[in-house]
C-alpha positions as semicolon CSV with decimal commas, in nm:
position;residue;x (nm);y (nm);z (nm)
1;M;-0,759;0,245;4,384
2;P;-0,452;0,383;4,200
3;S;-0,469;0,384;3,821
4;P;-0,230;0,153;3,636
5;P;0,095;0,317;3,524
6;A;0,101;0,451;3,171
7;P;0,290;0,225;2,928
8;V;0,643;0,328;2,842
9;F;0,695;0,331;2,466
10;P;1,032;0,283;2,293
11;D;1,194;0,541;2,068
12;Y;0,963;0,600;1,774
13;R;1,241;0,501;1,530
14;V;1,253;0,155;1,685
15;T;0,877;0,115;1,656
16;S;0,883;0,244;1,297
17;L;1,153;-0,003;1,195
18;I;0,964;-0,293;1,354
19;V;0,652;-0,203;1,158
20;A;0,858;-0,147;0,844
21;C;1,013;-0,493;0,885
22;A;0,670;-0,658;0,868
23;I;0,554;-0,449;0,573
24;F;0,876;-0,518;0,382
25;M;0,832;-0,893;0,431
26;E;0,479;-0,875;0,292
27;Q;0,571;-0,656;-0,006
28;L;0,875;-0,864;-0,092
29;D;0,680;-1,189;-0,080
30;A;0,418;-1,065;-0,325
31;T;0,666;-0,952;-0,591
32;V;0,911;-1,242;-0,555
33;L;0,628;-1,491;-0,605
34;A;0,523;-1,341;-0,938
35;T;0,865;-1,420;-1,087
36;A;0,847;-1,784;-0,980
37;L;0,497;-1,867;-1,106
38;P;0,609;-2,031;-1,437
39;T;0,853;-2,259;-1,254
40;M;0,591;-2,348;-0,993
41;A;0,339;-2,424;-1,269
42;H;0,584;-2,675;-1,419
43;D;0,631;-2,850;-1,084
44;F;0,254;-2,861;-1,021
45;A;0,183;-2,982;-1,378
46;V;-0,053;-2,694;-1,458
47;T;-0,040;-2,406;-1,705
48;A;0,124;-2,079;-1,600
49;P;-0,202;-1,876;-1,622
50;A;-0,364;-2,123;-1,382
51;M;-0,109;-2,021;-1,119
52;S;-0,263;-1,674;-1,096
53;I;-0,501;-1,816;-0,836
54;A;-0,202;-1,831;-0,600
55;I;-0,201;-1,451;-0,610
56;T;-0,576;-1,387;-0,616
57;S;-0,637;-1,618;-0,320
58;Y;-0,397;-1,403;-0,116
59;L;-0,573;-1,085;-0,232
60;L;-0,906;-1,237;-0,129
61;M;-0,789;-1,276;0,230
62;L;-0,665;-0,915;0,229
63;A;-1,009;-0,800;0,116
64;I;-1,182;-1,003;0,386
65;F;-0,961;-0,935;0,687
66;I;-0,824;-0,581;0,644
67;P;-1,163;-0,423;0,730
68;A;-1,176;-0,633;1,048
69;S;-0,823;-0,540;1,161
70;G;-0,926;-0,238;1,368
71;A;-1,201;-0,425;1,551
72;M;-0,967;-0,714;1,632
73;A;-0,699;-0,476;1,761
74;D;-0,953;-0,309;1,991
75;R;-1,078;-0,642;2,124
76;F;-0,752;-0,835;2,165
77;G;-0,488;-0,561;2,176
78;A;-0,282;-0,417;1,890
79;R;0,047;-0,568;2,012
80;R;-0,097;-0,916;2,046
81;V;-0,277;-0,914;1,709
82;F;0,028;-0,770;1,531
83;S;0,263;-1,035;1,666
84;V;0,009;-1,313;1,594
85;A;-0,034;-1,177;1,239
86;I;0,340;-1,205;1,181
87;G;0,335;-1,558;1,321
88;V;0,044;-1,661;1,096
89;F;0,217;-1,510;0,793
90;V;0,538;-1,703;0,868
91;A;0,343;-2,024;0,929
92;G;0,163;-1,977;0,599
93;S;0,498;-1,922;0,426
94;I;0,635;-2,247;0,565
95;V;0,325;-2,437;0,452
96;C;0,356;-2,278;0,105
97;S;0,714;-2,404;0,078
98;L;0,601;-2,761;0,152
99;T;0,311;-2,783;-0,095
100;T;0,320;-3,023;-0,389
101;S;-0,005;-2,931;-0,569
102;L;-0,194;-2,618;-0,674
103;P;-0,494;-2,676;-0,439
104;A;-0,255;-2,713;-0,145
105;M;-0,075;-2,394;-0,249
106;V;-0,406;-2,204;-0,262
107;A;-0,495;-2,322;0,090
108;A;-0,152;-2,220;0,217
109;R;-0,180;-1,878;0,051
110;L;-0,517;-1,827;0,219
111;L;-0,350;-1,887;0,555
112;Q;-0,063;-1,657;0,465
113;G;-0,305;-1,384;0,351
114;A;-0,495;-1,397;0,680
115;G;-0,174;-1,290;0,855
116;G;-0,065;-1,044;0,589
117;A;-0,398;-0,861;0,601
118;M;-0,338;-0,757;0,960
119;M;0,024;-0,643;0,940
120;A;0,001;-0,309;0,757
121;P;-0,315;-0,161;0,918
122;I;-0,227;-0,268;1,272
123;G;0,134;-0,160;1,225
124;R;0,006;0,186;1,132
125;L;-0,229;0,176;1,433
126;I;0,062;0,099;1,666
127;L;0,245;0,406;1,533
128;L;-0,060;0,627;1,582
129;R;-0,097;0,514;1,943
130;T;0,267;0,514;2,050
131;V;0,436;0,797;1,859
132;E;0,409;1,157;1,970
133;R;0,241;1,382;1,716
134;R;0,555;1,588;1,662
135;N;0,739;1,271;1,549
136;L;0,454;1,118;1,347
137;V;0,568;1,253;1,010
138;S;0,912;1,096;1,047
139;A;0,765;0,769;1,176
140;M;0,522;0,738;0,884
141;S;0,802;0,816;0,639
142;W;0,997;0,514;0,763
143;T;0,709;0,279;0,681
144;L;0,697;0,399;0,319
145;V;1,047;0,272;0,241
146;P;0,952;-0,100;0,236
147;A;0,650;-0,019;0,021
148;F;0,893;0,105;-0,246
149;L;1,173;-0,144;-0,179
150;G;0,970;-0,466;-0,181
151;P;0,824;-0,440;-0,535
152;L;1,163;-0,339;-0,676
153;I;1,388;-0,590;-0,501
154;G;1,137;-0,871;-0,547
155;P;1,164;-0,944;-0,923
156;P;1,547;-0,968;-0,946
157;L;1,561;-1,163;-0,619
158;G;1,292;-1,399;-0,744
159;G;1,479;-1,450;-1,069
160;F;1,799;-1,533;-0,878
161;I;1,622;-1,779;-0,647
162;V;1,444;-1,958;-0,932
163;S;1,763;-1,974;-1,142
164;Y;2,010;-2,091;-0,877
165;L;1,805;-2,239;-0,591
166;S;1,444;-2,357;-0,576
167;W;1,118;-2,165;-0,581
168;R;1,057;-2,295;-0,227
169;W;1,327;-2,058;-0,100
170;I;1,094;-1,772;-0,193
171;F;0,890;-1,867;0,111
172;Y;1,183;-1,970;0,329
173;I;1,326;-1,614;0,326
174;N;1,016;-1,497;0,514
175;V;1,100;-1,719;0,811
176;P;1,406;-1,538;0,956
177;I;1,257;-1,195;0,880
178;G;0,927;-1,292;1,042
179;L;1,085;-1,449;1,348
180;L;1,298;-1,139;1,399
181;G;0,992;-0,918;1,365
182;F;0,793;-1,134;1,610
183;W;1,072;-1,115;1,868
184;L;1,110;-0,738;1,824
185;V;0,737;-0,682;1,876
186;R;0,730;-0,893;2,192
187;Q;1,050;-0,729;2,316
188;F;0,998;-0,360;2,239
189;V;0,628;-0,290;2,179
190;P;0,432;-0,271;2,507
191;E;0,067;-0,347;2,551
192;I;-0,136;-0,056;2,418
193;P;-0,456;0,002;2,616
194;S;-0,775;0,060;2,418
195;E;-0,937;0,399;2,462
196;S;-1,288;0,255;2,491
197;K;-1,474;-0,069;2,547
198;P;-1,462;-0,289;2,233
199;A;-1,788;-0,285;2,038
200;R;-1,983;-0,596;1,946
201;F;-1,833;-0,748;1,630
202;D;-2,025;-0,660;1,312
203;F;-2,064;-1,001;1,148
204;L;-2,305;-0,882;0,876
205;G;-2,074;-0,595;0,788
206;F;-1,782;-0,840;0,783
207;A;-1,966;-1,061;0,531
208;L;-2,073;-0,770;0,309
209;C;-1,723;-0,619;0,306
210;G;-1,563;-0,953;0,232
211;V;-1,793;-1,026;-0,062
212;G;-1,784;-0,668;-0,191
213;L;-1,411;-0,604;-0,174
214;G;-1,321;-0,960;-0,273
215;C;-1,533;-0,944;-0,590
216;L;-1,400;-0,599;-0,676
217;L;-1,038;-0,713;-0,640
218;F;-1,102;-1,028;-0,845
219;G;-1,284;-0,821;-1,106
220;F;-1,001;-0,571;-1,139
221;E;-0,743;-0,849;-1,162
222;T;-0,949;-1,033;-1,424
223;I;-0,950;-0,721;-1,641
224;G;-0,580;-0,663;-1,579
225;Q;-0,499;-1,018;-1,691
226;N;-0,698;-0,969;-2,012
227;A;-0,928;-1,256;-1,909
228;D;-1,303;-1,305;-1,966
229;L;-1,457;-0,955;-1,975
230;M;-1,809;-1,074;-1,892
231;R;-1,688;-1,257;-1,583
232;A;-1,497;-0,947;-1,476
233;L;-1,805;-0,727;-1,519
234;L;-2,018;-0,975;-1,322
235;L;-1,766;-0,970;-1,037
236;L;-1,758;-0,589;-1,040
237;V;-2,138;-0,571;-1,033
238;I;-2,162;-0,817;-0,741
239;G;-1,883;-0,635;-0,558
240;S;-2,041;-0,293;-0,611
241;T;-2,380;-0,422;-0,496
242;A;-2,235;-0,574;-0,179
243;C;-2,043;-0,251;-0,104
244;A;-2,360;-0,046;-0,155
245;A;-2,544;-0,284;0,081
246;Y;-2,266;-0,235;0,336
247;I;-2,301;0,145;0,315
248;W;-2,674;0,110;0,379
249;H;-2,599;-0,125;0,671
250;A;-2,328;0,097;0,821
251;K;-2,556;0,400;0,835
252;R;-2,799;0,206;1,052
253;R;-2,554;0,051;1,295
254;P;-2,387;0,248;1,577
255;D;-2,064;0,043;1,563
256;P;-2,009;-0,076;1,203
257;L;-1,704;-0,277;1,097
258;M;-1,575;0,011;0,883
259;D;-1,683;0,345;1,024
260;L;-1,773;0,554;0,719
261;S;-1,866;0,848;0,941
262;L;-1,490;0,910;0,966
263;L;-1,521;1,062;0,618
264;K;-1,698;1,357;0,779
265;I;-1,360;1,459;0,924
266;D;-1,219;1,699;0,664
267;S;-0,850;1,606;0,681
268;F;-0,928;1,233;0,677
269;R;-1,178;1,257;0,388
270;L;-0,953;1,478;0,175
271;S;-0,653;1,252;0,235
272;V;-0,856;0,946;0,137
273;I;-0,989;1,101;-0,185
274;S;-0,673;1,273;-0,305
275;G;-0,455;0,982;-0,194
276;S;-0,679;0,736;-0,379
277;L;-0,639;0,929;-0,704
278;M;-0,262;0,942;-0,662
279;R;-0,248;0,570;-0,580
280;V;-0,403;0,486;-0,916
281;T;-0,085;0,623;-1,074
282;Q;0,135;0,458;-0,811
283;G;-0,032;0,123;-0,879
284;A;0,003;0,156;-1,257
285;Q;0,370;0,260;-1,253
286;P;0,533;-0,072;-1,144
287;F;0,313;-0,250;-1,401
288;L;0,385;-0,018;-1,697
289;L;0,755;0,060;-1,651
290;P;0,900;-0,295;-1,665
291;L;0,684;-0,378;-1,968
292;M;0,789;-0,061;-2,149
293;F;1,159;-0,119;-2,083
294;Q;1,154;-0,488;-2,177
295;I;0,893;-0,496;-2,455
296;G;0,906;-0,140;-2,588
297;F;1,281;-0,083;-2,549
298;G;1,399;-0,445;-2,575
299;L;1,608;-0,415;-2,257
300;S;1,707;-0,716;-2,050
301;A;1,532;-0,781;-1,721
302;V;1,853;-0,697;-1,534
303;R;1,903;-0,361;-1,705
304;S;1,534;-0,279;-1,665
305;G;1,550;-0,363;-1,295
306;K;1,850;-0,136;-1,245
307;L;1,662;0,158;-1,396
308;I;1,347;0,097;-1,192
309;L;1,557;0,072;-0,875
310;A;1,596;0,452;-0,903
311;T;1,243;0,512;-0,769
312;S;1,326;0,315;-0,455
313;L;1,647;0,510;-0,399
314;G;1,459;0,837;-0,442
315;A;1,203;0,727;-0,182
316;I;1,477;0,641;0,069
317;V;1,653;0,974;0,026
318;M;1,328;1,171;0,056
319;R;1,237;0,987;0,375
320;S;1,513;1,163;0,563
321;V;1,415;1,513;0,451
322;T;1,033;1,489;0,446
323;P;0,983;1,609;0,808
324;R;1,215;1,905;0,747
325;V;1,038;2,006;0,426
326;L;0,694;1,983;0,588
327;R;0,820;2,193;0,877
328;M;0,931;2,458;0,626
329;V;0,627;2,471;0,395
330;G;0,341;2,299;0,580
331;F;0,117;2,017;0,465
332;R;-0,121;2,208;0,239
333;R;0,146;2,392;0,040
334;G;0,367;2,086;0,028
335;M;0,094;1,855;-0,103
336;M;-0,028;2,108;-0,362
337;A;0,317;2,177;-0,508
338;N;0,450;1,823;-0,477
339;G;0,125;1,678;-0,610
340;I;0,198;1,847;-0,943
341;L;0,564;1,741;-0,939
342;S;0,490;1,378;-0,854
343;S;0,220;1,354;-1,122
344;M;0,429;1,521;-1,391
345;G;0,719;1,293;-1,302
346;Y;0,520;1,003;-1,444
347;A;0,417;1,213;-1,745
348;V;0,788;1,238;-1,828
349;C;0,797;0,858;-1,855
350;A;0,567;0,892;-2,157
351;F;0,854;1,054;-2,347
352;F;1,120;0,792;-2,262
353;R;1,273;0,645;-2,577
354;P;1,543;0,379;-2,639
355;G;1,794;0,645;-2,740
356;W;1,783;0,821;-2,404
357;P;2,095;0,766;-2,187
358;D;2,042;0,543;-1,885
359;W;2,172;0,807;-1,644
360;L;1,904;1,054;-1,754
361;M;1,617;0,806;-1,714
362;F;1,764;0,690;-1,384
363;G;1,777;1,050;-1,257
364;L;1,418;1,124;-1,360
365;L;1,289;0,803;-1,199
366;F;1,487;0,890;-0,886
367;C;1,290;1,216;-0,871
368;C;0,964;1,027;-0,931
369;G;1,030;0,805;-0,631
370;A;1,127;1,100;-0,412
371;F;0,818;1,305;-0,501
372;M;0,579;1,013;-0,451
373;S;0,743;0,923;-0,120
374;F;0,689;1,276;0,009
375;Q;0,328;1,283;-0,110
376;F;0,224;0,958;0,054
377;A;0,408;1,040;0,376
378;A;0,203;1,360;0,391
379;Y;-0,125;1,180;0,317
380;N;-0,059;0,901;0,565
381;T;0,012;1,150;0,843
382;V;-0,232;1,440;0,799
383;A;-0,520;1,193;0,751
384;Y;-0,517;1,121;1,125
385;E;-0,468;1,477;1,248
386;A;-0,826;1,526;1,365
387;V;-0,917;1,162;1,427
388;P;-0,990;1,105;1,798
389;T;-0,758;0,855;1,964
390;S;-1,051;0,626;2,039
391;R;-1,124;0,595;1,665
392;T;-0,773;0,545;1,530
393;S;-0,819;0,169;1,489
394;A;-1,132;0,221;1,278
395;A;-0,956;0,493;1,077
396;S;-0,652;0,274;1,013
397;S;-0,856;-0,022;0,885
398;L;-1,072;0,199;0,659
399;Y;-0,770;0,386;0,521
400;T;-0,573;0,068;0,452
401;T;-0,871;-0,102;0,288
402;L;-0,917;0,184;0,042
403;Q;-0,542;0,203;-0,014
404;Q;-0,523;-0,164;-0,116
405;L;-0,827;-0,129;-0,342
406;M;-0,694;0,177;-0,527
407;L;-0,351;0,021;-0,590
408;S;-0,536;-0,269;-0,755
409;V;-0,738;-0,019;-0,958
410;G;-0,408;0,131;-1,072
411;V;-0,282;-0,201;-1,208
412;C;-0,618;-0,258;-1,374
413;S;-0,613;0,092;-1,527
414;G;-0,267;0,047;-1,674
415;A;-0,357;-0,292;-1,821
416;L;-0,692;-0,172;-1,958
417;I;-0,541;0,138;-2,124
418;L;-0,277;-0,078;-2,293
419;K;-0,545;-0,321;-2,406
420;L;-0,756;-0,043;-2,559
421;T;-0,465;0,127;-2,734
422;M;-0,347;-0,205;-2,876
423;A;-0,698;-0,275;-3,004
424;A;-0,721;0,072;-3,159
425;G;-0,384;0,026;-3,330
426;D;-0,468;-0,331;-3,431
427;H;-0,146;-0,488;-3,303
428;A;-0,091;-0,785;-3,072
429;E;0,206;-0,643;-2,877
430;P;0,209;-0,298;-2,713
431;H;0,408;-0,031;-2,896
432;L;0,597;0,260;-2,741
433;M;0,312;0,498;-2,820
434;D;0,071;0,272;-2,629
435;F;0,286;0,308;-2,318
436;S;0,310;0,684;-2,371
437;I;-0,068;0,715;-2,386
438;A;-0,105;0,503;-2,072
439;F;0,140;0,720;-1,876
440;V;-0,035;1,039;-1,986
441;I;-0,378;0,908;-1,883
442;V;-0,269;0,790;-1,537
443;T;-0,092;1,125;-1,493
444;L;-0,419;1,306;-1,559
445;I;-0,589;1,088;-1,298
446;S;-0,335;1,182;-1,031
447;L;-0,343;1,549;-1,134
448;S;-0,716;1,552;-1,059
449;S;-0,620;1,520;-0,691
450;M;-0,534;1,892;-0,700
451;R;-0,905;1,965;-0,672
452;W;-0,900;1,805;-0,327
453;H;-0,566;1,945;-0,210
454;V;-0,719;2,293;-0,224
455;G;-0,983;2,182;0,027
456;F;-0,732;2,131;0,309
457;A;-0,732;2,399;0,575
458;H;-0,437;2,638;0,557
459;D;-0,320;2,519;0,899
460;A;-0,382;2,149;0,832
461;G;-0,117;1,939;1,003
462;D;0,069;2,234;1,156
463;E;0,075;2,061;1,494
464;L;0,222;1,749;1,334
465;S;0,487;1,918;1,120
466;G;0,582;2,207;1,346
467;Y;0,510;2,452;1,063
468;R;0,396;2,796;1,169
469;S;0,257;3,017;0,895
470;K;0,344;3,386;0,904
471;Q;0,046;3,578;1,034
472;R;-0,011;3,937;1,127
473;P;0,041;4,008;1,495
474;S;-0,277;4,045;1,693
475;L;-0,390;4,406;1,768
476;S;-0,531;4,314;2,105
């Protein structure tokens, strides 16, 4: 019986842009919503702090469903799950726009989060399974652009919508983007056959991961919001206990929900560890910079937003040259040198002062965005170099889960450092020196990733980048 014909995949740029479209929609939604919370609180007749549950409920669904994304893609097909995830996200957005009370909004956000949890990890999985290795660096670089654009465009866009329209339009803007993304997936992304028979779903692992990661995320956010410390510690203890129980469970099951044995693969493990340390800084930066500009410098939200936009522009410019640079220097050299540059770029922010000209701060932040874009493009690509094709879905869900967790840790770290420095200085509002200390500390965290960059093999990622190190000719 003849074997079925191999699927024909579109140009990798088309696939990358389709995935980027979904990620941009998710990132934009999260940051636009934060700007509208006070207005929504007024309409729902609740206090503004009470509206934080609209954000945490979404994060809860991310924590529950991201670990299951790989297993669902293997069982039902990556193309099908990705398109359904976009549809669920859009449906949740529409329901959010129609709500008239806080409990209804929480329920709608839970629905929206169930779709959002699947978009990033399965989008990355589609790239891994459809893009040739020689084009993977460029493809991954494309997906980083929305990760930088969304958080930066979101606040000013949210302010405009709340000021001139209605907060409900925050959710309406997802509809045309989502429908376009759904159509593009159905039109251009073919069915991607699974490399192996889907394993039996790990329900116990699903429960342990959901409780563990959900409590950790809630605990970090509770600390970041300067809320009840005892409640935050209790959540962190419960989350840590559930995660430890999952590790014990995963070692005894041949097909766990999140395959921790992937960490035995050197390039994957080193990318996870070093990338996690760098993401603490990346998570803290969008929290610290706007506060420093508006509270420490006294700048308007508009002027602050224009300065922060520089990091997004730097990321976009670097996207186009990242494959060429990696081809010239290789992954290991590139990550070691750029790891220092990207970390020190945020250290420079500690020395920003109101008297500095805008063009100078804009230029330095432009470099920050470019360096970080290069670093994460390298991590996101070399991580999968040695991962067998049959395990890419498990690798994608594990990598994305840890990525989401460490970005939350970054926000928590920035908030906690500010809280401690304010307490030490005995003042209610953060001063410039408090922000400087916070930037220095998060810089030291990301610099510690150098210890793990050294562990990469000298030829790590050479097949992906096309880099060929100069070696002595063989004597044979």
